[in-house]
GROMACS .gro file of N, CA and C in nm:
model
  315
    1VAL      N    1   7.534  12.257  14.765
    1VAL     CA    2   7.578  12.383  14.823
    1VAL      C    3   7.518  12.500  14.745
    2ILE      N    4   7.520  12.617  14.807
    2ILE     CA    5   7.470  12.739  14.745
    2ILE      C    6   7.591  12.827  14.714
    3VAL      N    7   7.603  12.868  14.588
    3VAL     CA    8   7.718  12.947  14.544
    3VAL      C    9   7.670  13.080  14.487
    4LEU      N   10   7.733  13.189  14.532
    4LEU     CA   11   7.710  13.321  14.475
    4LEU      C   12   7.796  13.330  14.350
    5CYS      N   13   7.732  13.352  14.235
    5CYS     CA   14   7.803  13.350  14.106
    5CYS      C   15   7.821  13.490  14.050
    6ASN      N   16   7.891  13.497  13.938
    6ASN     CA   17   7.913  13.621  13.862
    6ASN      C   18   8.004  13.720  13.933
    7LEU      N   19   8.091  13.671  14.021
    7LEU     CA   20   8.185  13.760  14.088
    7LEU      C   21   8.305  13.788  13.998
    8LYS      N   22   8.377  13.894  14.027
    8LYS     CA   23   8.498  13.925  13.954
    8LYS      C   24   8.597  13.810  13.976
    9PRO      N   25   8.652  13.754  13.869
    9PRO     CA   26   8.746  13.641  13.884
    9PRO      C   27   8.865  13.678  13.972
   10ARG      N   28   8.903  13.584  14.060
   10ARG     CA   29   9.022  13.603  14.142
   10ARG      C   30   9.082  13.467  14.172
   11ALA      N   31   9.209  13.467  14.201
   11ALA     CA   32   9.279  13.341  14.230
   11ALA      C   33   9.261  13.306  14.377
   12MET      N   34   9.219  13.183  14.401
   12MET     CA   35   9.205  13.129  14.536
   12MET      C   36   9.294  13.006  14.543
   13ARG      N   37   9.405  13.017  14.614
   13ARG     CA   38   9.502  12.907  14.623
   13ARG      C   39   9.549  12.863  14.484
   14GLY      N   40   9.569  12.962  14.398
   14GLY     CA   41   9.621  12.935  14.265
   14GLY      C   42   9.518  12.890  14.162
   15ILE      N   43   9.391  12.887  14.200
   15ILE     CA   44   9.284  12.845  14.110
   15ILE      C   45   9.190  12.962  14.087
   16LYS      N   46   9.159  12.991  13.959
   16LYS     CA   47   9.068  13.100  13.925
   16LYS      C   48   8.927  13.068  13.976
   17SER      N   49   8.867  13.162  14.046
   17SER     CA   50   8.733  13.144  14.101
   17SER      C   51   8.645  13.262  14.062
   18GLU      N   52   8.521  13.234  14.024
   18GLU     CA   53   8.423  13.338  13.992
   18GLU      C   54   8.299  13.323  14.078
   19GLY      N   55   8.310  13.248  14.188
   19GLY     CA   56   8.197  13.226  14.276
   19GLY      C   57   8.240  13.221  14.421
   20MET      N   58   8.140  13.228  14.511
   20MET     CA   59   8.167  13.222  14.654
   20MET      C   60   8.067  13.126  14.720
   21LEU      N   61   8.118  13.028  14.790
   21LEU     CA   62   8.036  12.934  14.864
   21LEU      C   63   7.974  13.007  14.981
   22LEU      N   64   7.841  13.000  14.996
   22LEU     CA   65   7.775  13.066  15.108
   22LEU      C   66   7.768  12.970  15.227
   23CYS      N   67   7.809  13.019  15.343
   23CYS     CA   68   7.811  12.940  15.466
   23CYS      C   69   7.750  13.021  15.579
   24SER      N   70   7.701  12.951  15.680
   24SER     CA   71   7.658  13.017  15.802
   24SER      C   72   7.763  12.989  15.908
   25SER      N   73   7.774  13.081  16.003
   25SER     CA   74   7.871  13.062  16.111
   25SER      C   75   7.804  13.090  16.245
   26SER      N   76   7.849  13.016  16.345
   26SER     CA   77   7.795  13.034  16.480
   26SER      C   78   7.830  13.174  16.530
   27PRO      N   79   7.751  13.227  16.623
   27PRO     CA   80   7.777  13.362  16.673
   27PRO      C   81   7.919  13.383  16.726
   28ASP      N   82   7.979  13.278  16.785
   28ASP     CA   83   8.115  13.293  16.837
   28ASP      C   84   8.222  13.265  16.731
   29GLY      N   85   8.178  13.227  16.608
   29GLY     CA   86   8.270  13.205  16.498
   29GLY      C   87   8.349  13.076  16.502
   30THR      N   88   8.314  12.985  16.592
   30THR     CA   89   8.390  12.861  16.605
   30THR      C   90   8.342  12.750  16.512
   31ARG      N   91   8.221  12.764  16.458
   31ARG     CA   92   8.166  12.661  16.369
   31ARG      C   93   8.113  12.726  16.242
   32VAL      N   94   8.134  12.656  16.129
   32VAL     CA   95   8.090  12.704  15.998
   32VAL      C   96   8.030  12.587  15.923
   33ALA      N   97   7.921  12.611  15.849
   33ALA     CA   98   7.859  12.506  15.767
   33ALA      C   99   7.805  12.568  15.639
   34PRO      N  100   7.814  12.495  15.526
   34PRO     CA  101   7.762  12.548  15.400
   34PRO      C  102   7.610  12.550  15.399
   35LEU      N  103   7.553  12.642  15.319
   35LEU     CA  104   7.410  12.639  15.294
   35LEU      C  105   7.384  12.527  15.196
   36SER      N  106   7.271  12.459  15.211
   36SER     CA  107   7.236  12.347  15.124
   36SER      C  108   7.099  12.367  15.063
   37PRO      N  109   7.085  12.331  14.935
   37PRO     CA  110   6.952  12.334  14.874
   37PRO      C  111   6.873  12.214  14.924
   38PRO      N  112   6.741  12.218  14.913
   38PRO     CA  113   6.662  12.102  14.954
   38PRO      C  114   6.678  11.987  14.854
   39GLU      N  115   6.653  11.867  14.901
   39GLU     CA  116   6.655  11.752  14.811
   39GLU      C  117   6.555  11.776  14.699
   40GLY      N  118   6.595  11.749  14.576
   40GLY     CA  119   6.507  11.767  14.461
   40GLY      C  120   6.528  11.898  14.388
   41ALA      N  121   6.608  11.989  14.443
   41ALA     CA  122   6.638  12.114  14.373
   41ALA      C  123   6.728  12.083  14.254
   42ALA      N  124   6.704  12.150  14.142
   42ALA     CA  125   6.783  12.127  14.021
   42ALA      C  126   6.922  12.188  14.035
   43LEU      N  127   7.022  12.119  13.985
   43LEU     CA  128   7.159  12.169  13.984
   43LEU      C  129   7.164  12.300  13.906
   44GLY      N  130   7.219  12.405  13.965
   44GLY     CA  131   7.229  12.534  13.899
   44GLY      C  132   7.104  12.620  13.908
   45GLU      N  133   7.003  12.574  13.980
   45GLU     CA  134   6.878  12.649  13.992
   45GLU      C  135   6.900  12.783  14.063
   46LEU      N  136   6.835  12.887  14.015
   46LEU     CA  137   6.843  13.019  14.075
   46LEU      C  138   6.764  13.020  14.206
   47VAL      N  139   6.826  13.067  14.312
   47VAL     CA  140   6.758  13.082  14.440
   47VAL      C  141   6.679  13.212  14.436
   48THR      N  142   6.555  13.209  14.483
   48THR     CA  143   6.470  13.328  14.481
   48THR      C  144   6.422  13.362  14.621
   49PHE      N  145   6.359  13.479  14.632
   49PHE     CA  146   6.307  13.528  14.759
   49PHE      C  147   6.168  13.583  14.731
   50ASP      N  148   6.063  13.525  14.790
   50ASP     CA  149   5.927  13.571  14.766
   50ASP      C  150   5.915  13.720  14.793
   51GLY      N  151   5.856  13.792  14.697
   51GLY     CA  152   5.837  13.935  14.711
   51GLY      C  153   5.952  14.019  14.659
   52TRP      N  154   6.059  13.955  14.613
   52TRP     CA  155   6.176  14.026  14.561
   52TRP      C  156   6.197  13.989  14.416
   53ALA      N  157   6.226  14.088  14.331
   53ALA     CA  158   6.256  14.063  14.190
   53ALA      C  159   6.386  13.985  14.180
   54SER      N  160   6.393  13.894  14.084
   54SER     CA  161   6.515  13.814  14.068
   54SER      C  162   6.582  13.848  13.936
   55GLU      N  163   6.660  13.953  13.937
   55GLU     CA  164   6.736  13.994  13.820
   55GLU      C  165   6.884  13.979  13.853
   56PRO      N  166   6.950  13.877  13.798
   56PRO     CA  167   7.092  13.858  13.829
   56PRO      C  168   7.175  13.980  13.790
   57VAL      N  169   7.274  14.010  13.872
   57VAL     CA  170   7.366  14.120  13.846
   57VAL      C  171   7.468  14.074  13.743
   58ALA      N  172   7.508  14.163  13.653
   58ALA     CA  173   7.608  14.130  13.552
   58ALA      C  174   7.739  14.088  13.619
   59PRO      N  175   7.814  14.000  13.555
   59PRO     CA  176   7.941  13.956  13.614
   59PRO      C  177   8.037  14.072  13.640
   60GLY      N  178   8.122  14.054  13.741
   60GLY     CA  179   8.226  14.153  13.769
   60GLY      C  180   8.213  14.215  13.907
   61ASN      N  181   8.270  14.332  13.922
   61ASN     CA  182   8.272  14.400  14.052
   61ASN      C  183   8.134  14.428  14.108
   62LYS      N  184   8.036  14.457  14.022
   62LYS     CA  185   7.903  14.493  14.070
   62LYS      C  186   7.838  14.381  14.150
   63ALA      N  187   7.863  14.255  14.112
   63ALA     CA  188   7.803  14.143  14.185
   63ALA      C  189   7.857  14.138  14.327
   64GLY      N  190   7.986  14.157  14.344
   64GLY     CA  191   8.046  14.157  14.478
   64GLY      C  192   7.995  14.271  14.563
   65LYS      N  193   7.980  14.388  14.501
   65LYS     CA  194   7.930  14.505  14.573
   65LYS      C  195   7.784  14.485  14.612
   66ALA      N  196   7.705  14.420  14.525
   66ALA     CA  197   7.566  14.392  14.558
   66ALA      C  198   7.559  14.301  14.679
   67PHE      N  199   7.646  14.200  14.685
   67PHE     CA  200   7.649  14.110  14.801
   67PHE      C  201   7.683  14.189  14.928
   68ASP      N  202   7.780  14.277  14.920
   68ASP     CA  203   7.819  14.357  15.036
   68ASP      C  204   7.701  14.437  15.091
   69ARG      N  205   7.614  14.486  15.002
   69ARG     CA  206   7.498  14.566  15.045
   69ARG      C  207   7.393  14.483  15.118
   70VAL      N  208   7.382  14.355  15.087
   70VAL     CA  209   7.277  14.272  15.149
   70VAL      C  210   7.330  14.176  15.255
   71ALA      N  211   7.461  14.160  15.265
   71ALA     CA  212   7.520  14.059  15.354
   71ALA      C  213   7.471  14.070  15.498
   72GLU      N  214   7.455  14.190  15.547
   72GLU     CA  215   7.413  14.209  15.686
   72GLU      C  216   7.272  14.155  15.712
   73ASP      N  217   7.191  14.140  15.607
   73ASP     CA  218   7.053  14.094  15.621
   73ASP      C  219   7.037  13.944  15.595
   74LEU      N  220   7.148  13.872  15.579
   74LEU     CA  221   7.144  13.728  15.554
   74LEU      C  222   7.171  13.651  15.682
   75SER      N  223   7.087  13.551  15.711
   75SER     CA  224   7.109  13.472  15.832
   75SER      C  225   7.039  13.337  15.822
   76VAL      N  226   7.074  13.249  15.914
   76VAL     CA  227   7.008  13.120  15.930
   76VAL      C  228   6.946  13.120  16.068
   77GLY      N  229   6.814  13.096  16.074
   77GLY     CA  230   6.743  13.096  16.201
   77GLY      C  231   6.759  12.967  16.278
   78GLU      N  232   6.701  12.963  16.396
   78GLU     CA  233   6.710  12.845  16.483
   78GLU      C  234   6.653  12.719  16.419
   79GLN      N  235   6.560  12.734  16.324
   79GLN     CA  236   6.503  12.618  16.255
   79GLN      C  237   6.590  12.571  16.140
   80GLY      N  238   6.701  12.643  16.113
   80GLY     CA  239   6.794  12.603  16.008
   80GLY      C  240   6.765  12.658  15.870
   81VAL      N  241   6.666  12.746  15.855
   81VAL     CA  242   6.630  12.801  15.724
   81VAL      C  243   6.710  12.928  15.696
   82ALA      N  244   6.773  12.933  15.579
   82ALA     CA  245   6.849  13.050  15.537
   82ALA      C  246   6.752  13.158  15.491
   83THR      N  247   6.774  13.283  15.536
   83THR     CA  248   6.683  13.392  15.502
   83THR      C  249   6.756  13.520  15.463
   84PHE      N  250   6.685  13.603  15.387
   84PHE     CA  251   6.724  13.741  15.357
   84PHE      C  252   6.611  13.828  15.409
   85ARG      N  253   6.638  13.910  15.509
   85ARG     CA  254   6.535  13.994  15.572
   85ARG      C  255   6.413  13.911  15.610
   86SER      N  256   6.437  13.797  15.670
   86SER     CA  257   6.335  13.703  15.719
   86SER      C  258   6.260  13.629  15.609
   87VAL      N  259   6.298  13.645  15.482
   87VAL     CA  260   6.236  13.574  15.370
   87VAL      C  261   6.327  13.457  15.332
   88PRO      N  262   6.275  13.333  15.331
   88PRO     CA  263   6.359  13.217  15.302
   88PRO      C  264   6.424  13.218  15.164
   89PHE      N  265   6.548  13.165  15.158
   89PHE     CA  266   6.613  13.133  15.031
   89PHE      C  267   6.528  13.022  14.973
   90GLN      N  268   6.469  13.039  14.855
   90GLN     CA  269   6.371  12.945  14.802
   90GLN      C  270   6.414  12.885  14.669
   91THR      N  271   6.389  12.755  14.652
   91THR     CA  272   6.405  12.686  14.524
   91THR      C  273   6.271  12.623  14.489
   92SER      N  274   6.262  12.562  14.372
   92SER     CA  275   6.137  12.496  14.333
   92SER      C  276   6.105  12.378  14.425
   93ALA      N  277   6.207  12.328  14.497
   93ALA     CA  278   6.187  12.213  14.586
   93ALA      C  279   6.173  12.254  14.732
   94GLY      N  280   6.179  12.383  14.761
   94GLY     CA  281   6.166  12.428  14.900
   94GLY      C  282   6.277  12.522  14.941
   95ALA      N  283   6.289  12.541  15.073
   95ALA     CA  284   6.385  12.637  15.129
   95ALA      C  285   6.525  12.578  15.143
   96CYS      N  286   6.625  12.665  15.136
   96CYS     CA  287   6.765  12.627  15.158
   96CYS      C  288   6.792  12.632  15.308
   97THR      N  289   6.882  12.548  15.354
   97THR     CA  290   6.907  12.535  15.498
   97THR      C  291   7.057  12.527  15.529
   98SER      N  292   7.086  12.532  15.658
   98SER     CA  293   7.221  12.507  15.709
   98SER      C  294   7.208  12.447  15.847
   99GLU      N  295   7.309  12.372  15.888
   99GLU     CA  296   7.309  12.307  16.019
   99GLU      C  297   7.337  12.404  16.133
  100ILE      N  298   7.391  12.521  16.102
  100ILE     CA  299   7.434  12.614  16.206
  100ILE      C  300   7.359  12.746  16.196
  101PRO      N  301   7.280  12.781  16.299
  101PRO     CA  302   7.215  12.912  16.300
  101PRO      C  303   7.320  13.023  16.314
  102GLY      N  304   7.298  13.134  16.244
  102GLY     CA  305   7.391  13.246  16.255
  102GLY      C  306   7.395  13.327  16.127
  103LYS      N  307   7.496  13.412  16.117
  103LYS     CA  308   7.513  13.498  16.000
  103LYS      C  309   7.561  13.417  15.880
  104ILE      N  310   7.525  13.464  15.760
  104ILE     CA  311   7.568  13.401  15.635
  104ILE      C  312   7.677  13.488  15.574
  105SER      N  313   7.783  13.424  15.529
  105SER     CA  314   7.890  13.496  15.460
  105SER      C  315   7.948  13.407  15.352
   0.00000   0.00000   0.00000
């Protein structure tokens, strides 16, 4: 799975969480599926985007606000590839995918 890290800690069902699982959802909102790294991607590997600098945001509120600014530009296309502004979520082993085309949240 692909997890957005460095978020402000909060309790989720009584458990402290500092990350958010990224999922795609169908346009009608009836189906949801997690984003998956390609086979061979290293556990904990940073996802990158060709042409974009990869400087992680410091932990806390700023990370959540950064996600809010880019969330509208995240999606999974008909081929199942997760993208930011049409640029694939990339690992050393290839692109990240999801079974359901749609918005990422």
